[in-house]
Short mmCIF file of C-alpha atoms and ligand atoms in Angstrom, two decimals:
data_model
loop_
_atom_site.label_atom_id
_atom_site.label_comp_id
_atom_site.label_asym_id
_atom_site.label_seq_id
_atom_site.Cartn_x
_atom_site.Cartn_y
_atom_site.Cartn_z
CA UNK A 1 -14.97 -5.07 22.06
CA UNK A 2 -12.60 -1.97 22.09
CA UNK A 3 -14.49 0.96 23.89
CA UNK A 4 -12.00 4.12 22.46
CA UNK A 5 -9.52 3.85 19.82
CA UNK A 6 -7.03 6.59 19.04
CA UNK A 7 -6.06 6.97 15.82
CA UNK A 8 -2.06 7.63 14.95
CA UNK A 9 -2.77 9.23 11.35
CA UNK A 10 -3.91 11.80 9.58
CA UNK A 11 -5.83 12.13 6.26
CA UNK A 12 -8.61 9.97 4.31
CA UNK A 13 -7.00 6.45 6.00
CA UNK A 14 -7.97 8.36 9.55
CA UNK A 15 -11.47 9.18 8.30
CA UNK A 16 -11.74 5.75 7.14
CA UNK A 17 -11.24 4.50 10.65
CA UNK A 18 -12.94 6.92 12.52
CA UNK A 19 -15.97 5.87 10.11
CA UNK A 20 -15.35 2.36 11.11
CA UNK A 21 -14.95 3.11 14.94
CA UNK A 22 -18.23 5.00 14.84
CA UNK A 23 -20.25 2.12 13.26
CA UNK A 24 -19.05 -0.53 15.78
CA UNK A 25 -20.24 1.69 18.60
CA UNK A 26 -16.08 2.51 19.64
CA UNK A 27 -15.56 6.29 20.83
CA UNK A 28 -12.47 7.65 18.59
CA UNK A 29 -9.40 9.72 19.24
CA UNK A 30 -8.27 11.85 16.74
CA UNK A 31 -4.16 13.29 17.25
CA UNK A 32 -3.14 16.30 14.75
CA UNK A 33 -0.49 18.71 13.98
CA UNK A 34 -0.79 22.42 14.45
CA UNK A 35 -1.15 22.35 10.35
CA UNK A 36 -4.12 19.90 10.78
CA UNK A 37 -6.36 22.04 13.13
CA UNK A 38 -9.16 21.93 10.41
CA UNK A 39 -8.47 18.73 8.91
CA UNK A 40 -11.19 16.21 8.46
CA UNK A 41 -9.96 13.81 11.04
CA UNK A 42 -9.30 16.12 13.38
CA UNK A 43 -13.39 17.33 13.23
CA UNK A 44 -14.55 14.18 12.80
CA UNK A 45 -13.04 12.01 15.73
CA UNK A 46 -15.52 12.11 18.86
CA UNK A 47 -12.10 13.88 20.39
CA UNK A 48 -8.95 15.50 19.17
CA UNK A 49 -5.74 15.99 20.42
CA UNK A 50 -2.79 18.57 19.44
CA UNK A 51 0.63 16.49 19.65
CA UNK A 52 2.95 18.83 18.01
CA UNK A 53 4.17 21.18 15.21
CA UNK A 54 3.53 20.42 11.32
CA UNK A 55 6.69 18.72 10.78
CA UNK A 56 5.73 14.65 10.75
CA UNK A 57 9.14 13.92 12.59
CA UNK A 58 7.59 16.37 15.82
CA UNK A 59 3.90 15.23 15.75
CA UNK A 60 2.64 12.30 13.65
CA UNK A 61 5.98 10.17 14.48
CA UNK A 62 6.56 11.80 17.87
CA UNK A 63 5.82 8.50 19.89
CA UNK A 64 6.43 10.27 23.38
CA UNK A 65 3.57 12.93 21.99
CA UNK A 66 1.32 9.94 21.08
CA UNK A 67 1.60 7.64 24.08
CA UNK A 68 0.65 10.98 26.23
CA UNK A 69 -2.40 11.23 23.95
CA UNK A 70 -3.13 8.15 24.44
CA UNK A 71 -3.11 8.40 28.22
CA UNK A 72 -4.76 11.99 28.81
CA UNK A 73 -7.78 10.16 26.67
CA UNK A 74 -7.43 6.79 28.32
CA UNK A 75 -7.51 5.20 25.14
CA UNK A 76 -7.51 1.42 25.09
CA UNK A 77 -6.26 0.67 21.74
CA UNK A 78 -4.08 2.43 18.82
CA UNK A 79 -4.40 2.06 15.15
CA UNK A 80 -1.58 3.22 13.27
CA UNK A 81 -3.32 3.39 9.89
CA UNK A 82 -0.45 3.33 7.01
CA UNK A 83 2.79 5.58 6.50
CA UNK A 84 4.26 7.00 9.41
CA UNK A 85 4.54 4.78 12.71
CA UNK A 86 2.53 1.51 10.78
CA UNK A 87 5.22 -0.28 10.48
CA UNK A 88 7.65 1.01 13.70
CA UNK A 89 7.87 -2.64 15.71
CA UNK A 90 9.47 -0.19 18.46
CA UNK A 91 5.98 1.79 18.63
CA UNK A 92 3.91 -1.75 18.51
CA UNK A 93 6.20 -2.76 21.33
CA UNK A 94 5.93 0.41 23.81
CA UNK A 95 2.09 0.90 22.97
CA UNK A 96 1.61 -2.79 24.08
CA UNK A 97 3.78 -1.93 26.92
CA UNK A 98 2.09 0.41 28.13
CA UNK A 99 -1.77 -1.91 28.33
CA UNK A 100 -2.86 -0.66 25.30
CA UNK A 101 -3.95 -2.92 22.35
CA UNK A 102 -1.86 -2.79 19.35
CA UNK A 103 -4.26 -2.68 16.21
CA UNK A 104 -1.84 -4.71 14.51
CA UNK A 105 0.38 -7.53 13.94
CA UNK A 106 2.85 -8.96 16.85
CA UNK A 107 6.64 -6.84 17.10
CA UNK A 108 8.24 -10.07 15.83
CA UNK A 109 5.81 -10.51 12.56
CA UNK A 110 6.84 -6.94 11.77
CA UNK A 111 10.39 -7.25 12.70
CA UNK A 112 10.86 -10.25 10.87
CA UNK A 113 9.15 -8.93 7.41
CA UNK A 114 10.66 -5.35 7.66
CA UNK A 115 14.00 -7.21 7.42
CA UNK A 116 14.57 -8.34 3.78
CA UNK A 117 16.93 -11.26 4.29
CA UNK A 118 15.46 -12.59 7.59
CA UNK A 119 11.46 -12.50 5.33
CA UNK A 120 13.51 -14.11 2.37
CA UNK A 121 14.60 -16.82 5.03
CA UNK A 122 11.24 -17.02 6.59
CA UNK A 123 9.49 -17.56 3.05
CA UNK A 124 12.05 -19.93 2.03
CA UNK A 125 10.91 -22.20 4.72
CA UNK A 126 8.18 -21.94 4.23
CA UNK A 127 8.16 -22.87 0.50
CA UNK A 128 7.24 -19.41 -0.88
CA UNK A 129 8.15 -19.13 -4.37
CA UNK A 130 11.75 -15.90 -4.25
CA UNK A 131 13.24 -14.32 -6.93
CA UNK A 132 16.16 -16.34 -7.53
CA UNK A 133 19.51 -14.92 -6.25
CA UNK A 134 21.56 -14.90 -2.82
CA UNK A 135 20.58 -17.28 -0.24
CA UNK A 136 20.87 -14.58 2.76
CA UNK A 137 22.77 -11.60 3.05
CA UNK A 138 26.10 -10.66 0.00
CA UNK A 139 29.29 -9.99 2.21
CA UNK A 140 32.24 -9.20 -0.35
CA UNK A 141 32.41 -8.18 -3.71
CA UNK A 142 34.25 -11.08 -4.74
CA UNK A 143 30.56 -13.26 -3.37
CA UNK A 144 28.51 -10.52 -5.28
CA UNK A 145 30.19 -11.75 -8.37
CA UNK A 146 29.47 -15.21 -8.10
CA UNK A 147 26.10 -14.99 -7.19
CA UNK A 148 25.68 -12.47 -9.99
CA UNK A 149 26.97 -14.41 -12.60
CA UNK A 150 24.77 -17.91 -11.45
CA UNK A 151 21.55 -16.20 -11.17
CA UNK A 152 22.43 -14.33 -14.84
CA UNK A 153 22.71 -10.22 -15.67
CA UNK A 154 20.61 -8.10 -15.64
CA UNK A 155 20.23 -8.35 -11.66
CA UNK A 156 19.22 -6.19 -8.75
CA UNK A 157 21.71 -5.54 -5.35
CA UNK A 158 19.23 -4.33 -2.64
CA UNK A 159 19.56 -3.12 0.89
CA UNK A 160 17.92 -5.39 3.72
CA UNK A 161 16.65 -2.92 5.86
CA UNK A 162 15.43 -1.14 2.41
CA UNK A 163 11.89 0.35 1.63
CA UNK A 164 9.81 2.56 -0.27
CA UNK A 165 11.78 2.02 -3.24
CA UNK A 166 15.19 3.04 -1.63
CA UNK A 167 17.99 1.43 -1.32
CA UNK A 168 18.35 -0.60 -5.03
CA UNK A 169 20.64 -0.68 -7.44
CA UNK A 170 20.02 -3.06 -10.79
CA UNK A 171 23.05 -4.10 -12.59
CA UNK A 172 23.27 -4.73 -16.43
CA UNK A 173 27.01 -6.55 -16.69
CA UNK A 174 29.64 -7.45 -14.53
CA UNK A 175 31.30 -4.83 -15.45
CA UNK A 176 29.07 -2.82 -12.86
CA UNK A 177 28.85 -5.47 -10.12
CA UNK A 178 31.37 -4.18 -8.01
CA UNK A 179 30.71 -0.18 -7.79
CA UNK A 180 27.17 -1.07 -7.34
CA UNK A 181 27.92 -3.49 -4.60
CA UNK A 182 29.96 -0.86 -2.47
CA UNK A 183 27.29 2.04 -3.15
CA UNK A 184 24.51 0.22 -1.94
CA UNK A 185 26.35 -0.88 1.07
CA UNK A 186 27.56 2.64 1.88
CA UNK A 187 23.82 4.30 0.92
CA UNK A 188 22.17 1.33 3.15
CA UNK A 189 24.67 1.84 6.65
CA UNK A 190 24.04 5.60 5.77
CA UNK A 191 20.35 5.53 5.42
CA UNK A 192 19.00 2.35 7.04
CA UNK A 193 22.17 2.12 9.89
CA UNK A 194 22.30 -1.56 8.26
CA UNK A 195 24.63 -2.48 5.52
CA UNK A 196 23.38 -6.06 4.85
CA UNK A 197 22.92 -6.23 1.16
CA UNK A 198 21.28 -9.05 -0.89
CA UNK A 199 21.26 -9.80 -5.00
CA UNK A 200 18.59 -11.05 -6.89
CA UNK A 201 17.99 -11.39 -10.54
CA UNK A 202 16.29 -8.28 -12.26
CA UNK A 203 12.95 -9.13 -13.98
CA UNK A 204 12.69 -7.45 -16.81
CA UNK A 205 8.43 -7.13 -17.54
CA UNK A 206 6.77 -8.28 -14.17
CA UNK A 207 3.66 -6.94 -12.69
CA UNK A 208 3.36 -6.13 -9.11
CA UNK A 209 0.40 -8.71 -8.12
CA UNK A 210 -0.31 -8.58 -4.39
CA UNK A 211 -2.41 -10.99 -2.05
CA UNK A 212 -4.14 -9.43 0.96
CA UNK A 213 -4.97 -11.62 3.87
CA UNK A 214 -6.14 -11.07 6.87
CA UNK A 215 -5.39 -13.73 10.41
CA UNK A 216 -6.80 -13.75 13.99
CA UNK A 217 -5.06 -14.26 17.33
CA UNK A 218 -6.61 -17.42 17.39
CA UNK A 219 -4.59 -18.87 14.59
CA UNK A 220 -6.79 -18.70 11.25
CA UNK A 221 -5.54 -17.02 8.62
CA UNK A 222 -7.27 -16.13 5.13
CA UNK A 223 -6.78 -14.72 2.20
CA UNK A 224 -8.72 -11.94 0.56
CA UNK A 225 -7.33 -13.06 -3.24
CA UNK A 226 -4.96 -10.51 -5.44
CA UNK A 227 -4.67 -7.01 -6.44
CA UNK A 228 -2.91 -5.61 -9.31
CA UNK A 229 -1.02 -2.64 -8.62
CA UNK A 230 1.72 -2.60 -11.49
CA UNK A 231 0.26 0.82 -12.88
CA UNK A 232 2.90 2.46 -10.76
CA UNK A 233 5.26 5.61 -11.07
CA UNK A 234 8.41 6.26 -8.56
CA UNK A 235 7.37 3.10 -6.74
CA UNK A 236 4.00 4.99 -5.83
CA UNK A 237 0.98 3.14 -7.20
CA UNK A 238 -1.83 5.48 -9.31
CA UNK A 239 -4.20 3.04 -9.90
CA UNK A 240 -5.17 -0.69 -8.44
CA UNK A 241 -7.97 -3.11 -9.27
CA UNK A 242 -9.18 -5.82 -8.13
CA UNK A 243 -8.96 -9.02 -9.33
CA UNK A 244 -5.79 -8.48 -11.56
CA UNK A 245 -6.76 -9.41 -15.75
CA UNK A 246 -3.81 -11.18 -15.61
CA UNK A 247 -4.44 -13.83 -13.35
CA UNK A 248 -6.65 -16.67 -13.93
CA UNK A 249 -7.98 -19.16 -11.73
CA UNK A 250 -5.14 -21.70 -11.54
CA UNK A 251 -2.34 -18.87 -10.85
CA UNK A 252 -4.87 -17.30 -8.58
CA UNK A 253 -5.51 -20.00 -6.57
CA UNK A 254 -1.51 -20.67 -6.23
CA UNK A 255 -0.56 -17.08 -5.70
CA UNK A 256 -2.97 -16.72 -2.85
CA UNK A 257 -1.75 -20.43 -1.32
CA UNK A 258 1.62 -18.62 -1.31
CA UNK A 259 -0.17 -15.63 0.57
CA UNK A 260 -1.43 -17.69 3.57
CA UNK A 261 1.98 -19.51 3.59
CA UNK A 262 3.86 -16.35 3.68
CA UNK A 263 1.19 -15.13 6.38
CA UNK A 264 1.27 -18.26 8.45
CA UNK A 265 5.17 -18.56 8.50
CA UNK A 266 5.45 -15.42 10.53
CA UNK A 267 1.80 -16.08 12.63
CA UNK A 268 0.66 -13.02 11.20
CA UNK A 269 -2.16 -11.48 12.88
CA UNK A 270 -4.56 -9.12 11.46
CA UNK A 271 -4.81 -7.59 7.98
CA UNK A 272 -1.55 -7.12 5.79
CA UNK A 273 -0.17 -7.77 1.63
CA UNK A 274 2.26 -10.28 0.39
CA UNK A 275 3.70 -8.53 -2.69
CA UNK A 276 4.67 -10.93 -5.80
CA UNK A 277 6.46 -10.00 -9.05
CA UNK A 278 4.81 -12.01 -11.53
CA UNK A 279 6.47 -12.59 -15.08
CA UNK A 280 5.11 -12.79 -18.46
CA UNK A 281 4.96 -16.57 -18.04
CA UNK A 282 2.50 -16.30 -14.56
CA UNK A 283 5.54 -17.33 -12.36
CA UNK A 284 5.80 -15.38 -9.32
CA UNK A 285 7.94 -14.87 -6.84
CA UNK A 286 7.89 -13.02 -3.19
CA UNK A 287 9.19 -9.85 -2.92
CA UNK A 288 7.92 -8.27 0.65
CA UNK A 289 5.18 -8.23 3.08
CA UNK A 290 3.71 -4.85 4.41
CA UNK A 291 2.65 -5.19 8.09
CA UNK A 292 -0.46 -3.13 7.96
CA UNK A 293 -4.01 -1.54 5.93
CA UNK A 294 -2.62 -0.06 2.65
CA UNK A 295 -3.94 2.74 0.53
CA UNK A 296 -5.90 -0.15 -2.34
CA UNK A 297 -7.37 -1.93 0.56
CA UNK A 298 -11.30 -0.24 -0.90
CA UNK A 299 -10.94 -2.47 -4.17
CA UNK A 300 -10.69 -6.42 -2.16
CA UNK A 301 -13.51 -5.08 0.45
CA UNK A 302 -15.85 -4.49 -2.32
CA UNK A 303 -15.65 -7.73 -4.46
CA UNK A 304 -15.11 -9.61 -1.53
CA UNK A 305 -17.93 -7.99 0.63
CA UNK A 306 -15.57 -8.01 3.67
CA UNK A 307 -14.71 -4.68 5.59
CA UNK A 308 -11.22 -4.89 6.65
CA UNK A 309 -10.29 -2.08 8.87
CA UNK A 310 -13.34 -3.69 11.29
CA UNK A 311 -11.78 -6.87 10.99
CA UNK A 312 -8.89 -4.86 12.16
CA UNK A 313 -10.62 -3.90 15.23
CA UNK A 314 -12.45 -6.75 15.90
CA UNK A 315 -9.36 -9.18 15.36
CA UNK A 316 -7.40 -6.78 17.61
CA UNK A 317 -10.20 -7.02 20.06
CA UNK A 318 -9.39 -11.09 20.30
CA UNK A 319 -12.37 -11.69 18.33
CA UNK A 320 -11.94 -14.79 15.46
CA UNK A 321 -12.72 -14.48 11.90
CA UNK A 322 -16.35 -15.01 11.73
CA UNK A 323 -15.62 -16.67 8.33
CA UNK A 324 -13.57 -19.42 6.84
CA UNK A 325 -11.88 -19.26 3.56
CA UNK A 326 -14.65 -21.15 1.61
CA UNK A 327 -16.70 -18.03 2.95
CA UNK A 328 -14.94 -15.87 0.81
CA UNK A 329 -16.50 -14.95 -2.69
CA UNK A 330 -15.44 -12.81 -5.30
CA UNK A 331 -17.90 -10.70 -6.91
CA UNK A 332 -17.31 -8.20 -9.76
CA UNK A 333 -14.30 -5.99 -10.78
CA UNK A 334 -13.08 -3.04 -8.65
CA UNK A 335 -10.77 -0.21 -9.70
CA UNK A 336 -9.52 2.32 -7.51
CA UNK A 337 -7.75 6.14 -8.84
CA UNK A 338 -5.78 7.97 -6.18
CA UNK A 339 -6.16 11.50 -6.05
CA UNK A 340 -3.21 13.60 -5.40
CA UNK A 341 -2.83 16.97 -5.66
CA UNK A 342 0.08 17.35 -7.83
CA UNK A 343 0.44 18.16 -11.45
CA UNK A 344 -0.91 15.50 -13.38
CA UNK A 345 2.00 15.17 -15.95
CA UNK A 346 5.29 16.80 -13.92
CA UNK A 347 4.11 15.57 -10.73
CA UNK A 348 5.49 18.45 -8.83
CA UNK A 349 3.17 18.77 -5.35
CA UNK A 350 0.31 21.50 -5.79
CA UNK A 351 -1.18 22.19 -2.05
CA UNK A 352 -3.20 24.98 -1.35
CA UNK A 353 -7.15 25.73 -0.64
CA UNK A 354 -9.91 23.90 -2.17
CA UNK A 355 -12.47 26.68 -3.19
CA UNK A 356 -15.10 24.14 -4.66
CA UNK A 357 -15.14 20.58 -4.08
CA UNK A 358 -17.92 18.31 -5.55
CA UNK A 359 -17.67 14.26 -5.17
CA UNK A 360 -18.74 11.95 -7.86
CA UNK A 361 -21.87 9.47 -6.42
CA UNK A 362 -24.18 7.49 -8.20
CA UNK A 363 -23.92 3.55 -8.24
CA UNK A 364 -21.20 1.84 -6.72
CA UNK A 365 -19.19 4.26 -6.15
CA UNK A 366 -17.03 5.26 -3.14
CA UNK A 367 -15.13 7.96 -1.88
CA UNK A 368 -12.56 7.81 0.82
CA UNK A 369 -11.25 11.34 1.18
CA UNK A 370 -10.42 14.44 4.02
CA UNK A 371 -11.37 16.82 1.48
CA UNK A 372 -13.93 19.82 1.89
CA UNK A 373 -14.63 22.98 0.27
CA UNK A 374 -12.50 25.56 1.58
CA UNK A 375 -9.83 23.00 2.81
CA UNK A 376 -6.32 24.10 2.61
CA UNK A 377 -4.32 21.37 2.01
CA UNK A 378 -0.83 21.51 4.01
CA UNK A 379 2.20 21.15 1.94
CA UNK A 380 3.96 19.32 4.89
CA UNK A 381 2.60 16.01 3.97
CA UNK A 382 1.57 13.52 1.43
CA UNK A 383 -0.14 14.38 -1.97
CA UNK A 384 -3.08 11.94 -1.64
CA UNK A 385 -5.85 13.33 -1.06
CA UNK A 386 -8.28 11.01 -1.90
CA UNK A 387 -9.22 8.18 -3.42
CA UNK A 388 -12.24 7.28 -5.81
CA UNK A 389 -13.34 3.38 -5.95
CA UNK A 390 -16.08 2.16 -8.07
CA UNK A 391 -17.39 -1.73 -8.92
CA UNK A 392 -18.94 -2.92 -11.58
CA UNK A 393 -20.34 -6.67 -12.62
CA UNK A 394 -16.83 -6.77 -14.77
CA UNK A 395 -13.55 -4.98 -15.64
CA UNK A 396 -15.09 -2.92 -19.01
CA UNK A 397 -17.97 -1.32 -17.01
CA UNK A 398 -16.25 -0.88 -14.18
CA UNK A 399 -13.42 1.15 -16.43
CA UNK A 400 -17.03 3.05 -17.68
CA UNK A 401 -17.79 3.86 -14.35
CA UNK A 402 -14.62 5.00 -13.31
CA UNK A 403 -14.51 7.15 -16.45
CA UNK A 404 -17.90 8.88 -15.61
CA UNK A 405 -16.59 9.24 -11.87
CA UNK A 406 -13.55 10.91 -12.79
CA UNK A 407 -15.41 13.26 -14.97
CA UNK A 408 -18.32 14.17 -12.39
CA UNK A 409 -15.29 14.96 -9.62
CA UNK A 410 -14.47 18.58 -9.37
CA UNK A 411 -12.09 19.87 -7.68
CA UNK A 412 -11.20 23.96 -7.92
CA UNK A 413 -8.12 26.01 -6.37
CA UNK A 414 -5.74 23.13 -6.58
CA UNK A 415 -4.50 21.31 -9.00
CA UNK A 416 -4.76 17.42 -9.14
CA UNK A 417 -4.00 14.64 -10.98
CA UNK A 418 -7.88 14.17 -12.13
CA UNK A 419 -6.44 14.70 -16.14
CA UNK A 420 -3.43 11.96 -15.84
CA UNK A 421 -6.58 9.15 -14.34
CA UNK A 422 -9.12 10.42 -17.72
CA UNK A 423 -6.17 9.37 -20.30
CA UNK A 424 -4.91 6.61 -17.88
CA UNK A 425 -8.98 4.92 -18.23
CA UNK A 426 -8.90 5.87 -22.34
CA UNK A 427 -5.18 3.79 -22.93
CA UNK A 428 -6.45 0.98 -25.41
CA UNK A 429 -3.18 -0.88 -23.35
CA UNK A 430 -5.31 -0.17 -19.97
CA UNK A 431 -8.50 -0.76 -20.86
CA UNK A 432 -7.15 -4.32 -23.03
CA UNK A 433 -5.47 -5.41 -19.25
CA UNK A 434 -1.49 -5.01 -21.07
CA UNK A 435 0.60 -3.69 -19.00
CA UNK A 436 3.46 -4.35 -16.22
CA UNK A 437 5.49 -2.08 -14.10
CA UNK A 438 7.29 -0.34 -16.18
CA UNK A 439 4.12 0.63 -18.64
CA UNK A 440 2.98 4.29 -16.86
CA UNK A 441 6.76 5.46 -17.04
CA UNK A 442 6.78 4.34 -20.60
CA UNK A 443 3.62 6.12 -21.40
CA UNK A 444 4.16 8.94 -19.09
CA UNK A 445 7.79 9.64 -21.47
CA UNK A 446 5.66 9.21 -24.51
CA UNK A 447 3.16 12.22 -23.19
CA UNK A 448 5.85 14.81 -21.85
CA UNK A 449 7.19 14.41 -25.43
CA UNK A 450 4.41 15.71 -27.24
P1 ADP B 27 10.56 -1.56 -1.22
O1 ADP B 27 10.54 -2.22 0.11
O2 ADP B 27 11.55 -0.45 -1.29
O3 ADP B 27 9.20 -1.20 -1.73
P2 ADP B 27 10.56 -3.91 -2.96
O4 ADP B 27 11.44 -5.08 -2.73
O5 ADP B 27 9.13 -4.07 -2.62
O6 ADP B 27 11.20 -2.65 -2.21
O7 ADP B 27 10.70 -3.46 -4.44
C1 ADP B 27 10.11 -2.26 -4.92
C2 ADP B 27 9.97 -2.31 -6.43
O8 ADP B 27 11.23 -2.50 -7.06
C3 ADP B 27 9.11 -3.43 -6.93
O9 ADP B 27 7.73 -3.11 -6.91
C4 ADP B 27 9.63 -3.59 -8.34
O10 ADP B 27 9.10 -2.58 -9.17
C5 ADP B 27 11.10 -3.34 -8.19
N1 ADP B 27 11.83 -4.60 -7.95
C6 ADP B 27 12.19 -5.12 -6.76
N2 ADP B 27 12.82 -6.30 -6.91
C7 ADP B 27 12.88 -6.55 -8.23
C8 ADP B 27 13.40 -7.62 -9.04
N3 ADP B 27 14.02 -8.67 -8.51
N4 ADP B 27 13.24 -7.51 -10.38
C9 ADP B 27 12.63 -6.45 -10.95
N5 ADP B 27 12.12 -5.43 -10.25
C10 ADP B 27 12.23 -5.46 -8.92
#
């Protein structure tokens, strides 16, 4: 097993694995910025480690910084948790470099999946259900018209080396093909240093369904079944649960086939999503593959029973899955509300110092946070500040429970977005399972106009 692990991340995702590191007996290494002297992670690792000033580009993505770390602790392994370096195949590659153990998947996985066209390629071989559009990369506007026309308006031009939302333009008629073709190009070389572009068709109503699996070095990969994340705003999700109440068994068991085929294609090892688009009719179709933990990761652990940031550890340590996929069981419904402190309705950031801070407890329910009374939240970083998971036997009392949670949580001195999850949990839409992606915008408009 790993004997010290350093983490490369800040917040409740580095509390979650400095909780995990402690249970499995591995010493952890906590790095921070000069803003995040009295953050959680920072008190909490068995060590901590100063790598630079507040700004994320000169300590939490300052790989020279890290890799010192890394060596003045004599750290044998690196976890990246999500956000910053996570998915940097150039970190992977110089942390392996340099004898430590990447707590991750291989430089090619990543490399292959962080590249739009070359995962499209991947997953076409290996029969992974894509939106229909461009087979490979769009070179001229006089291609982008074509393809355009075949795969039928509305559609969506995006950037391969695109992420986090960026990087996308969706076309209505032909009459914007063009312009939209030579902006995206431009805004991708500009932003990405890449200027392959790709169309697909637009879907108009999908949900964001996503299938987490998780694969050894020894060649077994599972799947952990779906999550529905489609409650979304800005591309940032708000709420996820687990399983989605759109999916029944049949789709379920094809969306997660697609999973492990999408994870096996690229020999992924250790835990990571396959996101799917799935239409009003249960079709589906790939639309990218994160390389790493992400935020909803709480909601599959709890009604599959399986902790996967240990798997993590214990896959990066060259152990195999213990279990096989007939192992896995689903019990129960999970939801999960992120906490950010931001203005529930305008959304603008609100940092500043917690004065009182009282968690919600009680049955089945879990709270991943870095949050303590008298905390001041830094405003260099990301609003999350928590997140609040509970389980229940099904969906309705599990909605109940997060309802209750939600109101027992207190948090004083900062503003959050506590309000926006109470009406979220009391939408008849919600609570009845009807929604897609574009449903919280929708609502959200609604609101602000009364
Ligand atoms: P990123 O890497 O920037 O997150 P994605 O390809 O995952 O980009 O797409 C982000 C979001 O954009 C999706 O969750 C979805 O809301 C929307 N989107 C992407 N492709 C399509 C499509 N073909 N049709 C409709 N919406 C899409």
């Amino acid at each position: 097993m790993l004997h010290k692990v350093l983490v490369a991340n800040r917040g409740e995702i580095a509390v979650r694995i400095i909780r995990a590191c402690r249970e499995l007996g591995i010493r952890s290494v906590a790095v921070y910025s000069e803003a995040d002297r009295d953050a959680m992670h920072t008190r909490l690792a068995d060590e901590a480690i100063c790598i630079g000033p507040a700004p994320s580009p000169q300590s939490y993505l300052n790989i020279p910084a890290i890799m010192s770390a890394a060596e003045i602790s004599d750290t044998d392994a690196i976890h990246p948790g999500f956000g910053f370096l996570a998915e940097n195949a150039d970190f992977a590659e110089i942390v392996m470099a340099s004898g430590i153990t990447w707590i991750g998947p291989t430089p090619a996985s990543m490399r292959t999946m962080g590249d739009k066209v070359k995962a499209k390629q991947a997953m076409k071989e290996a029969g992974v259900p894509l939106v229909p559009g461009s087979d490979g990369a769009v070179r001229s506007v006089d291609e982008a018209r074509i393809v355009a026309r075949e795969a039928g308006y509305p559609v969506i031009v995006k950037a391969s080396a695109g992420g986090g939302g960026r990087g996308m333009k969706v076309v209505h008629s032909e009459s914007g093909i063009s312009s939209a073709f030579n902006m995206c190009q431009t805004e991708a070389a500009a932003a990405f240093g890449d200027d392959t572009v790709f169309i697909e068709k637009f879907l108009e109503l999908p949900r964001h369904i996503e299938v987490q699996v998780l694969g050894d070095k020894h060649g077994n990969i599972v799947h952990l079944f779906e999550r529905e994340c489609s409650l979304q705003r800005n591309n940032q999700k708000i709420l996820e649960e687990a399983p989605s109440p759109f999916v029944d068994e049949e789709t379920r068991q094809k969306i997660c086939a697609a999973g492990v085929a999408a994870a096996k294609a690229v020999d992924y090892v250790g835990a990571g999503t396959i996101e799917f688009l799935m239409n009003p009719d249960k079709s589906f179709y790939f639309i990218e593959m994160n390389t790493r933990i992400q935020v909803e990761h709480p909601v599959t652990e709890w009604i599959t029973g399986v902790d996967l940031i240990e798997w993590q550890l214990r896959v990066a340590a060259g152990e195999a899955l213990a279990f096989t996929q007939q192992d896995i069981k689903r019990k129960g419904h999970a939801i999960e509300c992120r906490i950010n402190a931001e203005h529930p309705f305008k959304f603008t950031p609100c940092p500043g110092t917690i004065e009182l801070y009282h968690a919600p407890g009680g049955r089945s329910v879990r709270v991943d946070s870095a949050i303590y009374t008298g905390y001041t939240i830094p405003p260099h970083y990301d609003s999350m500040i928590g997140k609040i998971i509970t389980h229940a036997r099904d969906r309705q009392k599990c909605i109940r429970r997060m309802q209750r949670a939600i109101d027992e949580l207190a948090i004083l001195g900062v503003t959050t977005n506590q309000e926006l999850h109470r009406r979220l949990l009391a939408n008849p839409a919600f609570q009845q399972g009807e929604f897609n992606i574009h449903f919280l915008e929708n609502w959200l408009r609604q609101l602000n106009r009364h």
